Amino acid sequence: TRSRDVGTLLRGSAAARSRGSARARTALVGLQAAVSFVLLAASLAFVRSFHKATTVDLGFTLGELVSVQIATGALHIPRARERELYRELHRQVLVLPGVASASLGYTNPWWNNRTENVFSVTRDSMPAVPGWGSPLFDAAGPDYQRTMGVVLREGRWISPDDRAGSEPVLVVNEALAAFYWPGDTQVLGKCLRIGADTMPCRTIVGVTRNQRVTGALDDPPLPAYFLPEAQADEHALSPSLFVRPSGSATPLLPVLRRAAQTIVPGLPYADVARVRDHLEPMLAPWRLGAIAFTALGVVAMVVALAGLYAVLAFLVAERRHEFAVRAAIGGSHRQIARPVTRQALLTVFGGLAAGLVVLLVASPRLEGFLFQVTVLDPLAIVGVASTVIALAWRAALGPARVAARQDPMEALRSD
């Protein structure tokens, strides 16, 4: 009968396939899908880490900020003369085209940081800052706040009136206020002695947001304070000049370098660089991880898709008689193509499941290299899995169309 003949043809076609080799090829493609899923998920985690690290709130505006340091140590220039040279350089830089603002400072973020003891007239002792002992110290001029983009929470910033001989003052950050006076919301007007308990008492005139200028990007901000640069000669060491360009810093860098070398004849070199360059050693692992895992993930995905396409094409070639018979008995294109797309999705789903298990096992190790993200973020996992599924579906469309468009007479005639 017709139904018996059809059954015989279908069974004969199925028996002709090498089930063992087909399963091995399918398993290999599933493994490739698992590897690509793991690599792409890891690459996305590193990309997100890099993005978070480059957009972390530092408490000041990084942008195109430039620092200038002149190597006066080799010339054995006295400290007082060195400060005079920096002040002269500051005056010359202010009138250069492309300079929005400039200021002297004594702490160069992630480059050199200094601490200084503090004493309170209202307390017998001040607790030590863990790992540092004393708060971070900086000396700054009136333009420092504008140049660095420091945000003032209350009170005022250092002014031109804060000169040598005037009332000694200082500005503290929120971390110092909270560390030394926990629970006290009013620190303006309080008094601190800097360096020794015999020094003049300095009145707190302002409180700034916390700044991250040292350590890892996710370390808690350290207590810090600012002295007026004009009142800090007995505390400050070698300064730096900070310059905020009105546009890109690139054309300004050589101009600043020449200006520094003009100020100090015989200067061996001047260190002129974007402040963000000091962050590069910290950002490099996340950038490298993002590039490496993305490249490997894309290669693995291409190999997996090529393998999937080849396996499905082989499947269609082996089952062409079956597909021809289905077409001959009235099967629609969708019905004929369905086994091909189903095989593709089953293979990929198996690979994704295996890849997810690998991620679960590897995530504790991977997350030690990430910044404020997890490799198992649900949205990220769904996004990567959806991408893999969509690409696999697209790769399956070619063989599925071939299966659906089999000429029944030609396929049966070639048997």
XYZ file of N, CA and C in Angstrom, residues 191-374:
552
model
N 38.433 73.258 64.835
C 39.837 73.647 64.759
C 40.737 72.420 64.726
N 41.744 72.428 63.856
C 42.728 71.353 63.770
C 44.128 71.951 63.723
N 45.053 71.248 64.363
C 46.466 71.614 64.261
C 47.135 70.623 63.309
N 47.954 71.104 62.419
C 48.568 70.275 61.393
C 50.052 70.114 61.681
N 50.507 68.845 61.692
C 51.927 68.556 61.847
C 52.342 68.290 63.276
N 51.910 69.122 64.207
C 52.272 68.953 65.617
C 51.241 69.686 66.468
N 51.131 69.247 67.711
C 50.126 69.875 68.579
C 50.549 71.257 69.060
N 51.742 71.695 68.651
C 52.189 73.049 68.986
C 51.942 74.031 67.847
N 51.447 73.537 66.709
C 51.211 74.408 65.562
C 49.956 75.245 65.790
N 49.847 76.384 65.070
C 48.636 77.204 65.206
C 47.394 76.413 64.807
N 46.302 76.706 65.461
C 45.056 76.006 65.160
C 44.441 76.579 63.887
N 44.040 75.688 62.985
C 43.460 76.098 61.703
C 41.948 75.875 61.737
N 41.219 76.861 61.298
C 39.761 76.794 61.298
C 39.264 76.129 60.019
N 38.351 75.171 60.163
C 37.744 74.517 58.996
C 36.727 75.479 58.385
N 36.963 75.853 57.120
C 36.074 76.817 56.455
C 35.234 76.176 55.354
N 35.526 74.919 54.994
C 34.774 74.275 53.929
C 34.867 72.768 54.005
N 33.862 72.103 53.429
C 33.825 70.637 53.347
C 33.549 70.262 51.897
N 34.381 69.387 51.338
C 34.222 68.961 49.946
C 33.710 67.531 49.878
N 33.269 67.155 48.693
C 32.986 65.742 48.441
C 34.284 64.961 48.539
N 34.157 63.659 48.782
C 35.332 62.798 48.835
C 35.957 62.666 47.454
N 37.271 62.541 47.438
C 37.992 62.316 46.189
C 38.746 60.989 46.272
N 38.779 60.282 45.154
C 39.593 59.075 45.054
C 40.858 59.449 44.287
N 41.970 59.519 44.976
C 43.221 59.934 44.338
C 44.344 58.947 44.589
N 44.046 57.844 45.262
C 45.070 56.860 45.543
C 44.416 55.502 45.748
N 45.222 54.430 45.639
C 44.709 53.086 45.845
C 43.840 52.610 44.702
N 43.136 51.497 44.934
C 42.248 50.934 43.919
C 41.003 51.803 43.775
N 40.376 51.689 42.601
C 39.226 52.542 42.311
C 38.032 52.252 43.209
N 37.962 51.035 43.746
C 36.833 50.714 44.614
C 37.206 50.762 46.094
N 38.406 51.282 46.406
C 38.754 51.491 47.809
C 37.915 52.630 48.384
N 37.589 52.567 49.669
C 36.859 53.694 50.276
C 37.704 54.966 50.206
N 37.080 56.110 49.956
C 37.836 57.372 49.929
C 38.506 57.627 51.277
N 39.730 58.123 51.237
C 40.473 58.388 52.464
C 40.178 59.789 52.997
N 40.263 59.970 54.317
C 40.170 61.322 54.869
C 41.265 62.207 54.278
N 40.916 63.437 53.939
C 41.882 64.348 53.318
C 41.532 65.779 53.680
N 42.531 66.639 53.570
C 42.287 68.060 53.816
C 43.182 68.892 52.908
N 42.804 70.150 52.726
C 43.520 71.083 51.862
C 43.926 72.308 52.676
N 45.184 72.696 52.543
C 45.663 73.945 53.116
C 45.813 74.978 52.009
N 45.658 76.252 52.313
C 45.980 77.270 51.315
C 47.457 77.169 50.940
N 47.727 77.155 49.663
C 49.109 77.001 49.195
C 50.010 78.091 49.772
N 49.484 79.285 49.957
C 50.278 80.389 50.491
C 50.582 80.229 51.975
N 49.861 79.320 52.664
C 50.076 79.111 54.101
C 50.753 77.775 54.397
N 51.265 77.101 53.384
C 51.697 75.714 53.567
C 53.187 75.507 53.360
N 53.988 76.568 53.390
C 55.409 76.406 53.099
C 56.099 75.449 54.061
N 55.662 75.418 55.327
C 56.331 74.550 56.293
C 55.860 73.103 56.189
N 54.796 72.848 55.421
C 54.254 71.496 55.281
C 54.466 70.922 53.880
N 54.338 71.755 52.852
C 54.309 71.254 51.477
C 55.693 70.851 50.997
N 55.717 69.830 50.164
C 56.950 69.393 49.519
C 56.951 69.925 48.093
N 57.321 69.092 47.121
C 57.361 69.555 45.732
C 55.949 69.631 45.167
N 55.601 70.749 44.538
C 54.250 70.877 43.990
C 54.131 70.270 42.604
N 52.934 70.317 42.085
C 52.632 70.013 40.686
C 51.773 71.153 40.167
N 51.801 71.335 38.859
C 50.918 72.310 38.234
C 49.834 71.551 37.490
N 48.577 71.862 37.778
C 47.453 71.226 37.096
C 46.834 72.219 36.125
N 46.568 71.741 34.923
C 46.057 72.598 33.854
C 44.786 71.974 33.298
N 43.728 72.777 33.210
C 42.474 72.335 32.595
C 42.385 72.968 31.206
N 42.559 72.177 30.133
C 42.469 72.740 28.786
C 41.030 73.126 28.451
N 40.885 74.057 27.537
C 39.548 74.432 27.074
C 39.016 73.440 26.055
N 39.888 72.599 25.520
C 39.488 71.560 24.570
C 40.337 70.327 24.797
N 40.814 69.724 23.723
C 41.679 68.555 23.827
C 43.037 68.953 24.387
N 43.605 68.059 25.191
C 44.919 68.335 25.771
C 46.060 68.037 24.809
N 45.792 67.294 23.749
C 46.868 66.834 22.867
C 47.735 67.967 22.334
N 47.174 69.033 21.736
C 48.049 70.096 21.225
C 48.711 70.918 22.323
N 48.187 70.828 23.544
C 48.719 71.640 24.636
C 49.919 70.984 25.317
N 50.038 69.666 25.235
C 51.102 68.963 25.956
C 52.495 69.453 25.572
N 52.859 69.523 24.282
C 54.209 70.015 23.948
C 54.417 71.479 24.325
N 53.362 72.276 24.275
C 53.469 73.691 24.659
C 53.806 73.802 26.145
N 53.141 73.013 26.963
C 53.412 73.025 28.401
C 54.816 72.514 28.697
N 55.254 71.523 27.951
C 56.603 70.986 28.165
C 57.661 72.046 27.838
N 57.468 72.759 26.747
C 58.428 73.813 26.389
C 58.409 74.941 27.421
N 57.222 75.270 27.922
C 57.122 76.326 28.935
C 57.887 75.943 30.194
N 57.768 74.679 30.614
C 58.481 74.221 31.808
C 59.987 74.256 31.595
N 60.440 73.850 30.421
C 61.876 73.840 30.149
C 62.432 75.250 29.992
N 61.595 76.186 29.599
C 62.026 77.584 29.510
C 62.197 78.190 30.899
N 61.325 77.830 31.812
C 61.385 78.349 33.176
C 62.658 77.892 33.880
N 63.064 76.642 33.642
C 64.216 76.061 34.333
C 65.280 75.711 33.293
N 66.225 76.586 33.016
C 67.293 76.272 32.053
C 68.080 75.042 32.503
N 68.352 74.166 31.552
C 69.089 72.952 31.863
C 68.239 71.847 32.441
N 66.915 72.032 32.459
C 66.013 71.009 32.994
C 66.116 69.737 32.158
N 66.455 68.590 32.777
C 66.602 67.357 31.987
C 65.307 66.921 31.321
N 64.202 67.048 31.999
C 62.909 66.718 31.399
C 61.794 67.287 32.261
N 60.631 67.404 31.650
C 59.425 67.822 32.373
C 58.368 66.751 32.155
N 57.783 66.288 33.238
C 56.753 65.253 33.154
C 55.411 65.936 32.922
N 54.939 65.907 31.686
C 53.671 66.530 31.304
C 52.760 65.434 30.767
N 51.640 65.194 31.414
C 50.765 64.088 31.004
C 49.343 64.343 31.482
N 48.401 63.709 30.805
C 47.028 63.712 31.305
C 46.984 62.951 32.624
N 46.218 63.462 33.558
C 46.097 62.787 34.850
C 45.479 61.409 34.672
N 44.592 61.272 33.687
C 43.952 59.968 33.474
C 44.965 58.906 33.068
N 46.145 59.326 32.545
C 47.175 58.350 32.194
C 47.688 57.615 33.426
N 47.583 58.247 34.596
C 48.012 57.589 35.826
C 47.099 56.421 36.178
N 45.897 56.419 35.593
C 44.948 55.334 35.846
C 45.190 54.124 34.954
N 45.968 54.302 33.897
C 46.115 53.243 32.900
C 46.561 51.904 33.483
N 47.531 51.868 34.409
C 47.911 50.560 34.967
C 46.749 49.825 35.626
N 45.790 50.577 36.202
C 44.629 49.934 36.822
C 43.597 49.508 35.789
N 43.467 50.282 34.711
C 42.468 49.978 33.687
C 42.935 48.894 32.725
N 44.254 48.723 32.606
C 44.800 47.802 31.601
C 44.261 46.372 31.719
N 44.157 45.778 32.921
C 43.649 44.400 32.980
C 42.238 44.253 32.431
N 41.359 45.221 32.710
C 39.979 45.127 32.213
C 39.932 45.360 30.706
N 40.759 46.288 30.210
C 40.793 46.514 28.766
C 41.337 45.273 28.052
N 42.435 44.712 28.586
C 43.023 43.526 27.973
C 42.057 42.354 28.037
N 41.390 42.181 29.182
C 40.422 41.092 29.306
C 39.281 41.244 28.329
N 38.782 42.470 28.167
C 37.681 42.713 27.230
C 38.106 42.386 25.807
N 39.308 42.832 25.420
C 39.788 42.588 24.052
C 40.024 41.102 23.823
N 40.726 40.461 24.769
C 41.090 39.055 24.583
C 39.863 38.151 24.558
N 38.983 38.300 25.541
C 37.806 37.433 25.593
C 36.854 37.709 24.431
N 36.743 38.966 24.015
C 35.881 39.267 22.875
C 36.426 38.631 21.607
N 37.738 38.768 21.390
C 38.343 38.180 20.190
C 38.179 36.662 20.188
N 38.481 36.031 21.321
C 38.350 34.575 21.395
C 36.890 34.152 21.271
N 35.994 34.922 21.889
C 34.574 34.588 21.812
C 34.037 34.683 20.404
N 34.444 35.726 19.672
C 33.984 35.880 18.284
C 34.518 34.742 17.423
N 35.805 34.417 17.598
C 36.380 33.307 16.822
C 35.653 32.006 17.138
N 35.436 31.745 18.428
C 34.738 30.518 18.814
C 33.318 30.496 18.268
N 32.649 31.642 18.253
C 31.286 31.711 17.737
C 31.260 31.447 16.242
N 32.226 32.016 15.512
C 32.297 31.781 14.064
C 32.536 30.306 13.780
N 33.456 29.702 14.531
C 33.733 28.271 14.345
C 32.491 27.444 14.661
N 31.796 27.795 15.747
C 30.590 27.053 16.118
C 29.506 27.185 15.058
N 29.319 28.384 14.524
C 28.291 28.589 13.496
C 28.649 27.856 12.216
N 29.948 27.892 11.861
C 30.376 27.154 10.668
C 30.162 25.659 10.863
N 30.494 25.175 12.064
C 30.279 23.760 12.345
C 28.810 23.395 12.337
N 27.978 24.259 12.902
C 26.536 24.003 12.908
C 25.991 23.960 11.490
N 26.424 24.910 10.682
C 25.969 24.937 9.286
C 26.379 23.650 8.573
N 27.626 23.210 8.792
C 28.110 21.996 8.130
C 27.330 20.768 8.587
N 27.073 20.671 9.892
C 26.322 19.522 10.411
C 24.910 19.498 9.844
N 24.265 20.657 9.794
C 22.898 20.709 9.273
C 22.872 20.434 7.772
N 23.877 20.941 7.061
C 23.949 20.663 5.625
C 24.129 19.167 5.382
N 24.959 18.525 6.211
C 25.152 17.080 6.093
C 23.859 16.341 6.422
N 23.159 16.831 7.447
C 21.878 16.228 7.821
C 20.886 16.308 6.669
N 20.815 17.473 6.032
C 19.885 17.649 4.913
C 20.264 16.739 3.759
N 21.578 16.630 3.486
C 22.024 15.779 2.379
C 21.680 14.317 2.646
N 21.866 13.860 3.883
C 21.585 12.466 4.209
C 20.084 12.164 4.204
N 19.266 13.172 4.548
C 17.824 12.933 4.667
C 17.040 13.532 3.498
N 17.744 13.766 2.387
C 17.059 14.403 1.259
C 15.894 13.566 0.754
N 16.050 12.237 0.806
C 14.950 11.385 0.357
C 13.748 11.524 1.278
N 14.028 11.574 2.591
C 12.937 11.748 3.558
C 12.215 13.066 3.323
N 12.992 14.142 3.130
C 12.382 15.450 2.890
C 11.599 15.457 1.577
N 12.128 14.733 0.555
C 11.435 14.666 -0.733
C 10.095 13.952 -0.592
N 10.092 12.873 0.187
C 8.848 12.136 0.392
C 7.845 12.997 1.154
N 8.332 13.715 2.182
C 7.434 14.597 2.927
C 6.823 15.654 2.005
N 7.649 16.161 1.085
C 7.126 17.143 0.130
C 6.120 16.498 -0.809
N 6.405 15.250 -1.221
C 5.530 14.566 -2.170
C 4.160 14.274 -1.575
N 4.110 14.046 -0.269
C 2.819 13.725 0.348
C 2.129 14.977 0.892
N 2.640 16.160 0.490
C 1.934 17.391 0.801
C 2.454 18.175 1.982
N 3.644 17.838 2.484
C 4.199 18.602 3.601
C 4.533 20.034 3.190
N 4.239 20.982 4.070
C 4.554 22.386 3.781
C 6.045 22.633 3.976
N 6.514 23.777 3.449
C 7.925 24.134 3.619
C 8.292 24.212 5.096
N 7.405 24.783 5.900
C 7.687 24.920 7.326
C 7.789 23.556 8.000
N 6.899 22.635 7.654
C 6.931 21.296 8.253
C 8.202 20.551 7.867
N 8.640 20.739 6.626
C 9.838 20.036 6.166
C 11.088 20.624 6.816
N 11.117 21.950 6.979
C 12.303 22.609 7.544
C 12.387 22.452 9.052
N 11.262 22.123 9.695
C 11.237 22.100 11.153
C 12.273 21.154 11.763
N 12.491 19.926 11.256
C 13.510 19.062 11.866
C 14.908 19.675 11.838
N 15.196 20.466 10.802
C 16.522 21.079 10.688
C 16.697 22.156 11.751
N 15.729 23.056 11.846
C 15.841 24.125 12.844
C 15.752 23.569 14.263
N 14.950 22.509 14.443
C 14.858 21.901 15.773
C 16.202 21.304 16.179
N 16.860 20.633 15.234
C 18.169 20.061 15.527
C 19.172 21.154 15.898
N 19.112 22.283 15.177
C 20.025 23.396 15.472
C 19.793 23.934 16.876
N 18.530 24.165 17.222
C 18.227 24.740 18.526
C 18.540 23.772 19.660
N 18.258 22.479 19.455
C 18.587 21.497 20.487
C 20.090 21.457 20.734
N 20.858 21.513 19.657
C 22.315 21.503 19.790
C 22.804 22.724 20.560
N 22.270 23.889 20.190
C 22.708 25.127 20.838
C 22.237 25.184 22.287
N 21.002 24.760 22.556
C 20.514 24.770 23.934
C 21.360 23.854 24.814
N 21.762 22.713 24.264
C 22.646 21.834 25.023
C 23.977 22.501 25.325
N 24.525 23.201 24.311
C 25.775 23.922 24.528
C 25.634 25.035 25.550
N 24.519 25.764 25.501
C 24.296 26.843 26.463
C 24.179 26.301 27.884
N 23.501 25.177 28.031
C 23.372 24.579 29.363
C 24.742 24.183 29.910
N 25.559 23.563 29.041
C 26.907 23.187 29.474
C 27.742 24.424 29.793
N 27.610 25.464 28.960
C 28.355 26.692 29.205
C 27.955 27.362 30.501
N 26.668 27.326 30.827
C 26.204 27.927 32.073
C 26.791 27.203 33.282
N 26.898 25.882 33.184
C 27.518 25.118 34.269
C 28.979 25.537 34.435
N 29.678 25.703 33.318
C 31.081 26.141 33.375
C 31.185 27.519 34.029
N 30.282 28.429 33.662
C 30.304 29.769 34.259
C 30.049 29.714 35.763
N 29.117 28.867 36.178
C 28.827 28.739 37.609
C 30.061 28.275 38.374
N 30.806 27.352 37.780
C 32.005 26.829 38.437
C 33.138 27.857 38.411
N 33.275 28.559 37.279
C 34.413 29.470 37.099
C 34.177 30.867 37.645
N 32.931 31.227 37.938
C 32.632 32.612 38.319
C 33.405 33.099 39.549
N 33.605 32.277 40.602
C 34.372 32.803 41.742
C 35.778 33.245 41.360
N 36.405 32.525 40.439
C 37.755 32.911 40.009
C 37.712 34.124 39.090
N 36.750 34.134 38.174
C 36.658 35.246 37.225
C 36.364 36.563 37.931
N 35.492 36.524 38.920
C 35.050 37.767 39.540
C 36.140 38.441 40.352
N 37.222 37.703 40.639
C 38.364 38.343 41.270
C 39.060 39.330 40.354
N 38.799 39.226 39.038
C 39.416 40.124 38.058
C 38.446 41.201 37.568
N 37.223 41.201 38.062
C 36.215 42.134 37.567
C 36.062 43.314 38.520
N 35.391 44.353 38.049
C 35.202 45.571 38.843
C 33.718 45.864 38.985
N 33.198 45.588 40.175
C 31.818 45.924 40.534
C 30.780 45.282 39.614
N 31.088 44.165 39.001
C 30.121 43.426 38.189
C 30.285 41.946 38.496
N 29.292 41.164 38.098
C 29.367 39.714 38.219
C 29.183 39.088 36.853
